XYZ file of C-alpha atoms in Angstrom:
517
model
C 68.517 113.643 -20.336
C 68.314 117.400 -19.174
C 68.782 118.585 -22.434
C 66.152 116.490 -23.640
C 63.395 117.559 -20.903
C 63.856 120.978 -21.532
C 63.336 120.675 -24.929
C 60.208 119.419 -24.705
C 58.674 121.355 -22.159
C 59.993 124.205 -24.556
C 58.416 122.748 -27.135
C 55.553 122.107 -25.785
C 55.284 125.226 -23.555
C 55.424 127.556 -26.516
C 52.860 125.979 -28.475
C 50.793 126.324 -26.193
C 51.630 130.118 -25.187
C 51.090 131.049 -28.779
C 47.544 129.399 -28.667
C 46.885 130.893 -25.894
C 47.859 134.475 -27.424
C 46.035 134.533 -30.700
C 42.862 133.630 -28.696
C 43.753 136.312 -25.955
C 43.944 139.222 -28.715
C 40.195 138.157 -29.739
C 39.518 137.695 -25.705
C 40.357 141.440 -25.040
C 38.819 142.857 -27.985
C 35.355 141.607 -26.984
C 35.973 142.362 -23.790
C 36.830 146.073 -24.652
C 34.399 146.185 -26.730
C 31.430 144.880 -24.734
C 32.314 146.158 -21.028
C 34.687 149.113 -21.989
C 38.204 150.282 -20.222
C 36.540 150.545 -16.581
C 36.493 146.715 -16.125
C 39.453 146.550 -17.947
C 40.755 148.572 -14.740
C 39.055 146.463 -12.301
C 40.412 142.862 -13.514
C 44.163 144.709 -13.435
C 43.208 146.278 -10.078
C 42.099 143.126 -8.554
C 44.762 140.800 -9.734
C 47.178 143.127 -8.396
C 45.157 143.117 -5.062
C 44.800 139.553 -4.709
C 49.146 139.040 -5.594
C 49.491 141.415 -2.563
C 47.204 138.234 -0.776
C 49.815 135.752 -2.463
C 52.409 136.945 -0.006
C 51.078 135.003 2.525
C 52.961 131.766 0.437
C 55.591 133.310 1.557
C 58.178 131.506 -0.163
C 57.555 128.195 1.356
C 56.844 126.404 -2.150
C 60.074 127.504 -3.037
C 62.174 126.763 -0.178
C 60.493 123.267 0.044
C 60.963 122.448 -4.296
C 64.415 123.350 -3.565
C 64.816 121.090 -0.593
C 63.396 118.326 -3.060
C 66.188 118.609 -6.053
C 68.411 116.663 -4.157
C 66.182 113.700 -3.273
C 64.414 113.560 -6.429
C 68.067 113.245 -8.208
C 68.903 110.115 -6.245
C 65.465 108.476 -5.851
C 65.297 109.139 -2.411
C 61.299 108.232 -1.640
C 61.166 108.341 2.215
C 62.879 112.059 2.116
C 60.427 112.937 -0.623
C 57.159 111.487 0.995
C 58.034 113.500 4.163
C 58.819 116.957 2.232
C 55.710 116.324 0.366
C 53.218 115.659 3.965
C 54.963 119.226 4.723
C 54.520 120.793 1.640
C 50.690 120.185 1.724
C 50.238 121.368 5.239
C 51.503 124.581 4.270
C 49.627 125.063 1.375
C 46.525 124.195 3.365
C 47.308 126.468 6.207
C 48.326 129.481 3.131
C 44.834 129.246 1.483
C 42.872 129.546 4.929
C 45.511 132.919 5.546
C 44.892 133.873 2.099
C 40.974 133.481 1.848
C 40.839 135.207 5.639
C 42.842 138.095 4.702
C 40.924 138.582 1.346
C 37.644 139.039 3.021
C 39.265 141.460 5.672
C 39.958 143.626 2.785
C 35.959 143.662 1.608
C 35.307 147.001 4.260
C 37.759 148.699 1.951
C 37.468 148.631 -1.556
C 35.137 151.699 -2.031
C 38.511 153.483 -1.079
C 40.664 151.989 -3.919
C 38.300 151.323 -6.731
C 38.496 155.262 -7.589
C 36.225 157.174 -9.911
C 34.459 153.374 -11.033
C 31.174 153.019 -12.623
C 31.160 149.135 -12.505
C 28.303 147.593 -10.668
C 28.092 144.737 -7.864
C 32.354 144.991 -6.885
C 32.456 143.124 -4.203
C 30.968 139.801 -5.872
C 33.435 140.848 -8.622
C 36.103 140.837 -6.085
C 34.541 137.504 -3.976
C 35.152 135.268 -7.092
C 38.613 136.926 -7.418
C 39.245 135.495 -4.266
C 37.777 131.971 -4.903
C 40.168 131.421 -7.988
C 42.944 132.652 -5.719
C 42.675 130.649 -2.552
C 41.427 127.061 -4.772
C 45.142 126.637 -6.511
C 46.783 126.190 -3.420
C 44.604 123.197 -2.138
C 46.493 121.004 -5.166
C 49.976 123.422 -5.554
C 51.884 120.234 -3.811
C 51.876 118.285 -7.032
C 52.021 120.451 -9.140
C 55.172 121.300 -8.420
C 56.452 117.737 -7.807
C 56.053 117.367 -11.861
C 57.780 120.362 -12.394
C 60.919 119.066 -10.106
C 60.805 115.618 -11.905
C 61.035 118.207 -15.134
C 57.998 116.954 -16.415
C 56.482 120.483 -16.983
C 54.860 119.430 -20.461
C 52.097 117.875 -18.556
C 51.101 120.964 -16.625
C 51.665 122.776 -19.662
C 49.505 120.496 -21.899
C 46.399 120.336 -19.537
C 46.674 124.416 -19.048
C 46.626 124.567 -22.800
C 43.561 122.420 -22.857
C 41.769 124.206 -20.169
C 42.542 127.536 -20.913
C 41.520 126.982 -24.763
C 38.229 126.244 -23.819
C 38.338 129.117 -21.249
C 38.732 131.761 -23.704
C 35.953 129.914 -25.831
C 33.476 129.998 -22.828
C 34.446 133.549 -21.830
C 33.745 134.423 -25.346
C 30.831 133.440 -25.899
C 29.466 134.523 -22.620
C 30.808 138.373 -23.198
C 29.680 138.228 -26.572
C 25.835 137.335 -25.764
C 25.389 138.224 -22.440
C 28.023 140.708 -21.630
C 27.805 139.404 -17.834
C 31.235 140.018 -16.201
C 30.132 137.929 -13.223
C 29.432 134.836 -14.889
C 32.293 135.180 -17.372
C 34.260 134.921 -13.682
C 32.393 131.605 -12.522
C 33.549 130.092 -15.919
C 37.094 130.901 -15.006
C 36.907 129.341 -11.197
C 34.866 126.342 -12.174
C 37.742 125.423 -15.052
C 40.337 126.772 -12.587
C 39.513 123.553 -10.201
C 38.883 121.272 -12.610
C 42.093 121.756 -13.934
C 43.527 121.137 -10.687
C 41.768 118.327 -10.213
C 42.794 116.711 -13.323
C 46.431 117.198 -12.401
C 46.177 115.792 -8.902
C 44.841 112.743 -10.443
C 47.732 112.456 -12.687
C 50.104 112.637 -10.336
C 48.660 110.065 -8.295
C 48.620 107.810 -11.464
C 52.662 108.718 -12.266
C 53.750 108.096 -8.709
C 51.311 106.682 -6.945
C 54.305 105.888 -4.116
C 52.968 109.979 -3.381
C 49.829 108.608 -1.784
C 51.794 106.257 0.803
C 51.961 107.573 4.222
C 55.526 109.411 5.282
C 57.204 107.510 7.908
C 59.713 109.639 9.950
C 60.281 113.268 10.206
C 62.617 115.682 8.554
C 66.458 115.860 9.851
C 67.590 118.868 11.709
C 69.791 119.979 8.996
C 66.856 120.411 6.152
C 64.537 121.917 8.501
C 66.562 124.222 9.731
C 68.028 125.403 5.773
C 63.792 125.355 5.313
C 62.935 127.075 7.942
C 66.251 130.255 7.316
C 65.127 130.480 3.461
C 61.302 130.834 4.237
C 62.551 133.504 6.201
C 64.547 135.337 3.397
C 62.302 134.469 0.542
C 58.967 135.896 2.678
C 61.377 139.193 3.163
C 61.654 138.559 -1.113
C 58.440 138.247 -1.736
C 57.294 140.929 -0.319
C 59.344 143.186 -1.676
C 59.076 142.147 -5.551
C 55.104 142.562 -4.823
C 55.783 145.810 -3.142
C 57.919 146.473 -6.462
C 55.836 144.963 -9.288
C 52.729 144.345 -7.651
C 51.393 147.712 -6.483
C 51.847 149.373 -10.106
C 47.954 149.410 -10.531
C 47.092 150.385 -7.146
C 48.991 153.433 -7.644
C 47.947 154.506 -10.689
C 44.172 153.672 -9.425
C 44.562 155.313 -6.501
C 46.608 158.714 -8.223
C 45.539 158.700 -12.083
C 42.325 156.462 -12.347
C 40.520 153.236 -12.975
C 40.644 154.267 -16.980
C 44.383 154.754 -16.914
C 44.592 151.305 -15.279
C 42.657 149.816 -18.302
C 44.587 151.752 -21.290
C 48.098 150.521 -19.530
C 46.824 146.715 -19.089
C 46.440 146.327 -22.554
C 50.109 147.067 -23.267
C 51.038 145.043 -19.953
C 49.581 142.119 -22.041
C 51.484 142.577 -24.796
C 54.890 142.763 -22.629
C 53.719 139.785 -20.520
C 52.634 137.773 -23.932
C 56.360 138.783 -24.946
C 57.189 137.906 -21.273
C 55.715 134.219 -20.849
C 56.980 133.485 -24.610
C 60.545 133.706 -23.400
C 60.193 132.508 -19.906
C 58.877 129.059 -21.572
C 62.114 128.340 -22.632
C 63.971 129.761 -19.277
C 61.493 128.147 -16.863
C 61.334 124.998 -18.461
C 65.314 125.265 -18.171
C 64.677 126.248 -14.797
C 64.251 122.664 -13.042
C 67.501 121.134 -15.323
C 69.588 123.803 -13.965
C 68.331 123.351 -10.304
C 69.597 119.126 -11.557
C 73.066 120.567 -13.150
C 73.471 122.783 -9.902
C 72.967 119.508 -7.607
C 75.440 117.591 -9.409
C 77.632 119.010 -11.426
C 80.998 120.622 -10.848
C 81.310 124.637 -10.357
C 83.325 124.875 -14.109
C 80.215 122.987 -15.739
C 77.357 125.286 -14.262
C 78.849 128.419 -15.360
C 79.819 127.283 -19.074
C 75.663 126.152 -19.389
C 75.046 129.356 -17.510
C 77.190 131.467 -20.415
C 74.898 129.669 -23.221
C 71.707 130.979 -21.371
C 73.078 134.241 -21.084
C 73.499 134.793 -24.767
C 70.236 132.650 -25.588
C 68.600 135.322 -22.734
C 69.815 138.720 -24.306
C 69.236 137.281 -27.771
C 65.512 136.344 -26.915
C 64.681 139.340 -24.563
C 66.373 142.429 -26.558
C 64.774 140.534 -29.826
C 61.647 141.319 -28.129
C 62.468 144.455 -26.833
C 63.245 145.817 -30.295
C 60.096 144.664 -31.970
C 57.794 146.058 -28.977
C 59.791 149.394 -29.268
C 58.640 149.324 -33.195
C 55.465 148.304 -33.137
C 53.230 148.051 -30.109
C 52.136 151.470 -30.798
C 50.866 151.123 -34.386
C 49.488 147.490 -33.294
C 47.325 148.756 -30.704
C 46.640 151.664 -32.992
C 45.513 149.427 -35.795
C 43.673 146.938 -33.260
C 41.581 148.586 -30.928
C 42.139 152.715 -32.160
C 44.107 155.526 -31.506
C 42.583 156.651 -28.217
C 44.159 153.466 -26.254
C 47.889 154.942 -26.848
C 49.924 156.326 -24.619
C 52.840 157.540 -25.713
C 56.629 156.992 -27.022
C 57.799 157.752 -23.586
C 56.537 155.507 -21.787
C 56.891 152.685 -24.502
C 60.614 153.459 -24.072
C 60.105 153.477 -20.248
C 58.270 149.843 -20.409
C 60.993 148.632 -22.898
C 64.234 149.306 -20.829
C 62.378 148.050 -18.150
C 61.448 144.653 -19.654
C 65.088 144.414 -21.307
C 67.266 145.378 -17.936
C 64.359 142.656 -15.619
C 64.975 140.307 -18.792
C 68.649 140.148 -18.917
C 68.324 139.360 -14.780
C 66.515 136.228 -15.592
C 70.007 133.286 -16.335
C 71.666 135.237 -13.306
C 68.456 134.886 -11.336
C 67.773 131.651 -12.214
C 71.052 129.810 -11.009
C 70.714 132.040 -8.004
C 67.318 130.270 -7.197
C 68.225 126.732 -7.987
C 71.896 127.516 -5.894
C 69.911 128.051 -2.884
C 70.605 131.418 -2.429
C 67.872 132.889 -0.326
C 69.438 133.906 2.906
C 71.990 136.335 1.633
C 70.138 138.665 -0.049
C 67.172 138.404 1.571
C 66.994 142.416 2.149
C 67.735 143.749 -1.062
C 63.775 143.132 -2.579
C 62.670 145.263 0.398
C 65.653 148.019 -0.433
C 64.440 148.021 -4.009
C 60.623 148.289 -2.873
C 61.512 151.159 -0.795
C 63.529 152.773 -4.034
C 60.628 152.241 -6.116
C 57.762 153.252 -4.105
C 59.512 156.705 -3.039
C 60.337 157.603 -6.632
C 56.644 156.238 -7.602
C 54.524 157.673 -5.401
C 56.411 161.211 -5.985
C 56.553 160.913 -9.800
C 53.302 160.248 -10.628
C 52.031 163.151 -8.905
C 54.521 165.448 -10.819
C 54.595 163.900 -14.349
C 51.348 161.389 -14.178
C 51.365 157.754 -15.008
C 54.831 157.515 -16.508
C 56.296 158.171 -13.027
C 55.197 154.997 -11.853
C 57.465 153.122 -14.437
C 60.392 155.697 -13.845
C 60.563 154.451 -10.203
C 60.567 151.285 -10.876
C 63.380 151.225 -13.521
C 65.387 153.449 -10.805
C 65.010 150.919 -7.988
C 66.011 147.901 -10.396
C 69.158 149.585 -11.586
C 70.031 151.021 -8.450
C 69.743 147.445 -6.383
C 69.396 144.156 -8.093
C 71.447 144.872 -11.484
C 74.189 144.579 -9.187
C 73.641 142.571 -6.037
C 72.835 139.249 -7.935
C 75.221 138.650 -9.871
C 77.512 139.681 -6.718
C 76.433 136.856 -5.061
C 75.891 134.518 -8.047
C 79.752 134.696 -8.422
C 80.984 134.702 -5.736
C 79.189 131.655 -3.819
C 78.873 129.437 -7.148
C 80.969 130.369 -10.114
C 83.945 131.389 -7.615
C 84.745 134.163 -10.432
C 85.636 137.718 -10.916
C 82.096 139.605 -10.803
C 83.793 141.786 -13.225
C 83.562 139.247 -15.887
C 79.731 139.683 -15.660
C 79.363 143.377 -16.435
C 81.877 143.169 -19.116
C 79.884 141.217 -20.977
C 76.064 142.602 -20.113
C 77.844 146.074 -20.899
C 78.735 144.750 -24.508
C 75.337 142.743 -25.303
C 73.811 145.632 -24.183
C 76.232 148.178 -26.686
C 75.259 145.865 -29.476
C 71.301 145.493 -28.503
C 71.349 149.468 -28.463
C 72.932 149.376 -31.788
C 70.473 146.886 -33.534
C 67.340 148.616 -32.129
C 68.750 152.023 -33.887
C 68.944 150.161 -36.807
C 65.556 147.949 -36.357
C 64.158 151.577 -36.093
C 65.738 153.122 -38.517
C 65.143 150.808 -41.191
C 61.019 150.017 -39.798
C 60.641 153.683 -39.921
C 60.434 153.579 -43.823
C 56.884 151.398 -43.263
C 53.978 152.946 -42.056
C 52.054 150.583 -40.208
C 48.677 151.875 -41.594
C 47.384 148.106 -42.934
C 47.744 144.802 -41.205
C 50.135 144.463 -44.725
C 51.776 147.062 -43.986
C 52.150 145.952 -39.863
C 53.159 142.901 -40.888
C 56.351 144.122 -43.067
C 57.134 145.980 -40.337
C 57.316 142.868 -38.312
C 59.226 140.936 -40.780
C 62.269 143.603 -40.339
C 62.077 143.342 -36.772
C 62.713 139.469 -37.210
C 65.182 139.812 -40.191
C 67.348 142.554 -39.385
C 68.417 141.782 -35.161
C 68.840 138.467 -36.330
C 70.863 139.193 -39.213
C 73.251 141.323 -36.514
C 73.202 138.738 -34.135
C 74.268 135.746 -36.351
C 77.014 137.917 -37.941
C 78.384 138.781 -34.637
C 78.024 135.456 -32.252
C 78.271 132.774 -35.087
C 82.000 131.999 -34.235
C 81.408 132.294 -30.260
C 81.645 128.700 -28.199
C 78.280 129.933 -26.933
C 76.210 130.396 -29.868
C 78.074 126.914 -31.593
C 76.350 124.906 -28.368
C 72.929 126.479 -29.034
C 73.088 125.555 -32.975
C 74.803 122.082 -32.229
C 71.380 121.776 -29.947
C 68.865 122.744 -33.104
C 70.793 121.197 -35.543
C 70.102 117.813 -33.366
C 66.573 118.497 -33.069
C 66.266 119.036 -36.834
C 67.582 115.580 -37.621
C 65.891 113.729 -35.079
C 62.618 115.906 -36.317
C 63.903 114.213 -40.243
C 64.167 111.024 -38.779
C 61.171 110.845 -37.427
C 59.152 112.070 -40.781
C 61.055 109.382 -42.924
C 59.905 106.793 -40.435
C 55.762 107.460 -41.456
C 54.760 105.670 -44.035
C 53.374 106.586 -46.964
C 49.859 106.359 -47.875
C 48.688 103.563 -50.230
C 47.318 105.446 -53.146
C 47.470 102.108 -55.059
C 44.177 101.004 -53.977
């Protein structure tokens, strides 16, 4: 039954990302081309600004879903009803923080909006903050679907929503070129959308609306209460980490440089979301698998999402490494590159923070807040020193050199540390053994992607699009010839093989159409 709920929230959650991407390409290029780089910069700027808000969730979603596993396995409504009353006091009491601390920051913003010719900012920033704070008010069920692994739902109404989103935002840039309203568009769906999916929950379990009768044992509020702690000490690190990129270069480069990076942050974080709708839609199974199955059993899944995670991530990595630069070339001009450096920068980067994500992910559903609870704030400090130091001696690609520093000096090795040792109960040897040969052989087949693409010039969208094909072909092609034979890559097959039958089954059972008539 896990299986079969991941599947189709991966199913379904990739459809919809690759809707969602065609009609953000055509989204950006009116947008570039009506307002220009500068509000480019600003959206970056104040999504980054409004994350740093974000901290004041704190972790508490997360400590409470994983406080809910367990009750949602055995059908356990009274414990559920009473996390639930909990969860949505906190997210009431995190969107009045959040909206309070957001307008504290209004006096300020002449100071990091630098070198900005955009008019009326702080209405800009004022709806930024509405489609913030108005998530929160419905987050609570939300997240029940995604514990009961019904993330297809949430997936299917985003899709929806954000479809006719883009359409809206279109249009509006197109004729009226008004950034404000193309802002109110995006709030006013924003709560609909979360409307729509409170209401569905209520339909699905209406037992949700009942009133809780008792109050939480000492035991769960006390594991709450020590992994808010940690995860708050988390969270703010990873912003500190991943979060302040923009402000920096705002603040040190310029609003421009913020824009010409953003546009290949969207094509890593289109890469990005791809993958993570197959590992997040795993995520909530594992968190299941973790609950109640045996040590043995979690790490033989967790060696199957290993390989499917390096297979899916350096895949990725390869083709961005080939051909982001001629894409954005051929898509919006020449003047919006940056540079091979920092495309190889961004692309060890994304591989070494992709290859984190199976290790990460049992981490999360295990529980495992408390222990490592320092290390994001270790790695902030490693990343802002190196940062803020770089950038002033070698500009904008400073910024990305500190942050690949801090992530290899601290988390490449402190998760997994802890991963095996509290749940696998293994040598943590075993683990770099075999990152250290994935990694030999992705190395290896991005030489020869390279090598091979480097024949094609990418002048055409022909010619882009050959270039393409051998970045699918050739890893591929390495990658079946090498894992074919492992137990790992037999489990993954055995799984599409199924789906390919039942997906045959299922076409022989429509009938025909009477052409008789």
């Amino acid at each position: 039954m896990r299986t079969k709920h991941s599947l189709i929230n991966i199913s379904v959650g990739i459809g919809n990302q690759l809707v969602i991407t065609l009609l953000s390409f055509f989204s950006r290029t009116v947008f570039i081309h009506t307002l220009g780089v500068e509000y480019l910069g600003l959206n970056g700027l104040f999504t980054n600004i409004l994350a740093m808000l974000s901290l004041a969730e704190a972790g508490i979603g997360s400590s409470i879903v994983y406080t809910l596993y367990k009750p949602v396995a055995d059908n356990n409504k009274e414990k559920i009803l009473v996390l639930m009353r909990l969860y949505k006091k906190a997210y009431l009491i995190i969107a009045l923080i959040v909206l309070l601390l957001g307008l504290s920051l209004l006096p300020f913003l002449q100071y990091i909006v630098k070198d900005a010719n955009v008019e009326h900012i702080y209405v800009i920033y004022l709806v930024f903050l509405l489609n913030t704070v108005t998530p929160y008010l419905f987050q609570h069920k939300i997240s029940y679907l995604n514990v009961c692994q019904k993330n297809y739902i949430v997936t299917g109404i985003y899709s929806v929503s954000s479809i006719l989103s883009m359409f809206l935002k279109i249009g509006i840039l197109y004729w009226t070129q008004n950034y404000i309203l193309y802002l109110i568009i995006d709030s006013a769906i924003t709560i609909t959308n979360s409307l729509i999916m409170s209401l569905i929950v209520n339909r699905m379990y209406p037992f949700l609306k009942e009133k809780a009768i008792g109050s939480l044992d000492n035991d769960t509020k006390s594991n709450i209460i020590k992994n808010v702690k940690a995860i708050v000490l988390q969270n703010i690190g990873s912003y500190l980490i991943f979060g302040t990129e923009n402000i920096i270069i705002s603040t040190y480069v310029s609003i421009a440089a913020v824009g010409l990076y953003s546009n290949y942050k969207m094509l890593i974080d289109i890469c990005r979301t791809l993958i993570n709708q197959v590992f997040n839609n795993m995520y909530h199974s594992v968190g299941n698998l973790v609950a109640s199955e045996s040590k043995d059993k979690v790490y033989s899944v967790y060696k199957v999402t290993m390989l499917l995670n390096f297979w899916l991530y350096s895949l990725a990595a390869i083709a961005m490494y080939v051909m982001i630069e001629p894409f954005i070339k051929l898509w919006i001009g020449e003047k919006f590159l940056m540079g091979n450096l920092i495309v190889i920068i961004l692309m060890v980067t994304f591989y070494e923070r992709g290859m984190r994500n199976s290790i990460t992910t049992v981490k999360t559903t295990a529980g495992i807040f408390h222990e490592d609870r320092y290390i994001p704030l270790i790695q902030a400090a490693v990343s802002l020193a190196f940062s803020l130091v770089l950038v002033q001696k070698i500009g904008i690609s400073g910024v990305f050199i500190g942050t690949l520093i801090s992530a290899i000096a601290v988390p490449f090795w402190t998760t997994p540390f802890f991963v095996y040792r509290k749940v696998f109960d293994k040598p943590l040897h075993h683990y770099f053994m075999r990152y250290l040969y994935y990694t030999v052989i992705g190395f290896g087949t991005c030489a020869a992607t390279s090598f091979i693409g480097s024949f094609i010039s990418a002048d055409t969208i022909w010619m882009l699009v050959m270039k393409a094909a051998v970045c699918v072909i050739v890893p591929n092609a390495i990658y079946v010839a090498l894992f074919y034979k492992t137990e790992e890559f037999q489990y993954v097959f055995g799984i599409v093989l199924q789906l390919l039958r039942s997906l045959q089954r299922k076409l022989r059972r429509v009938p025909s159409p009477d052409v008789s008539s």
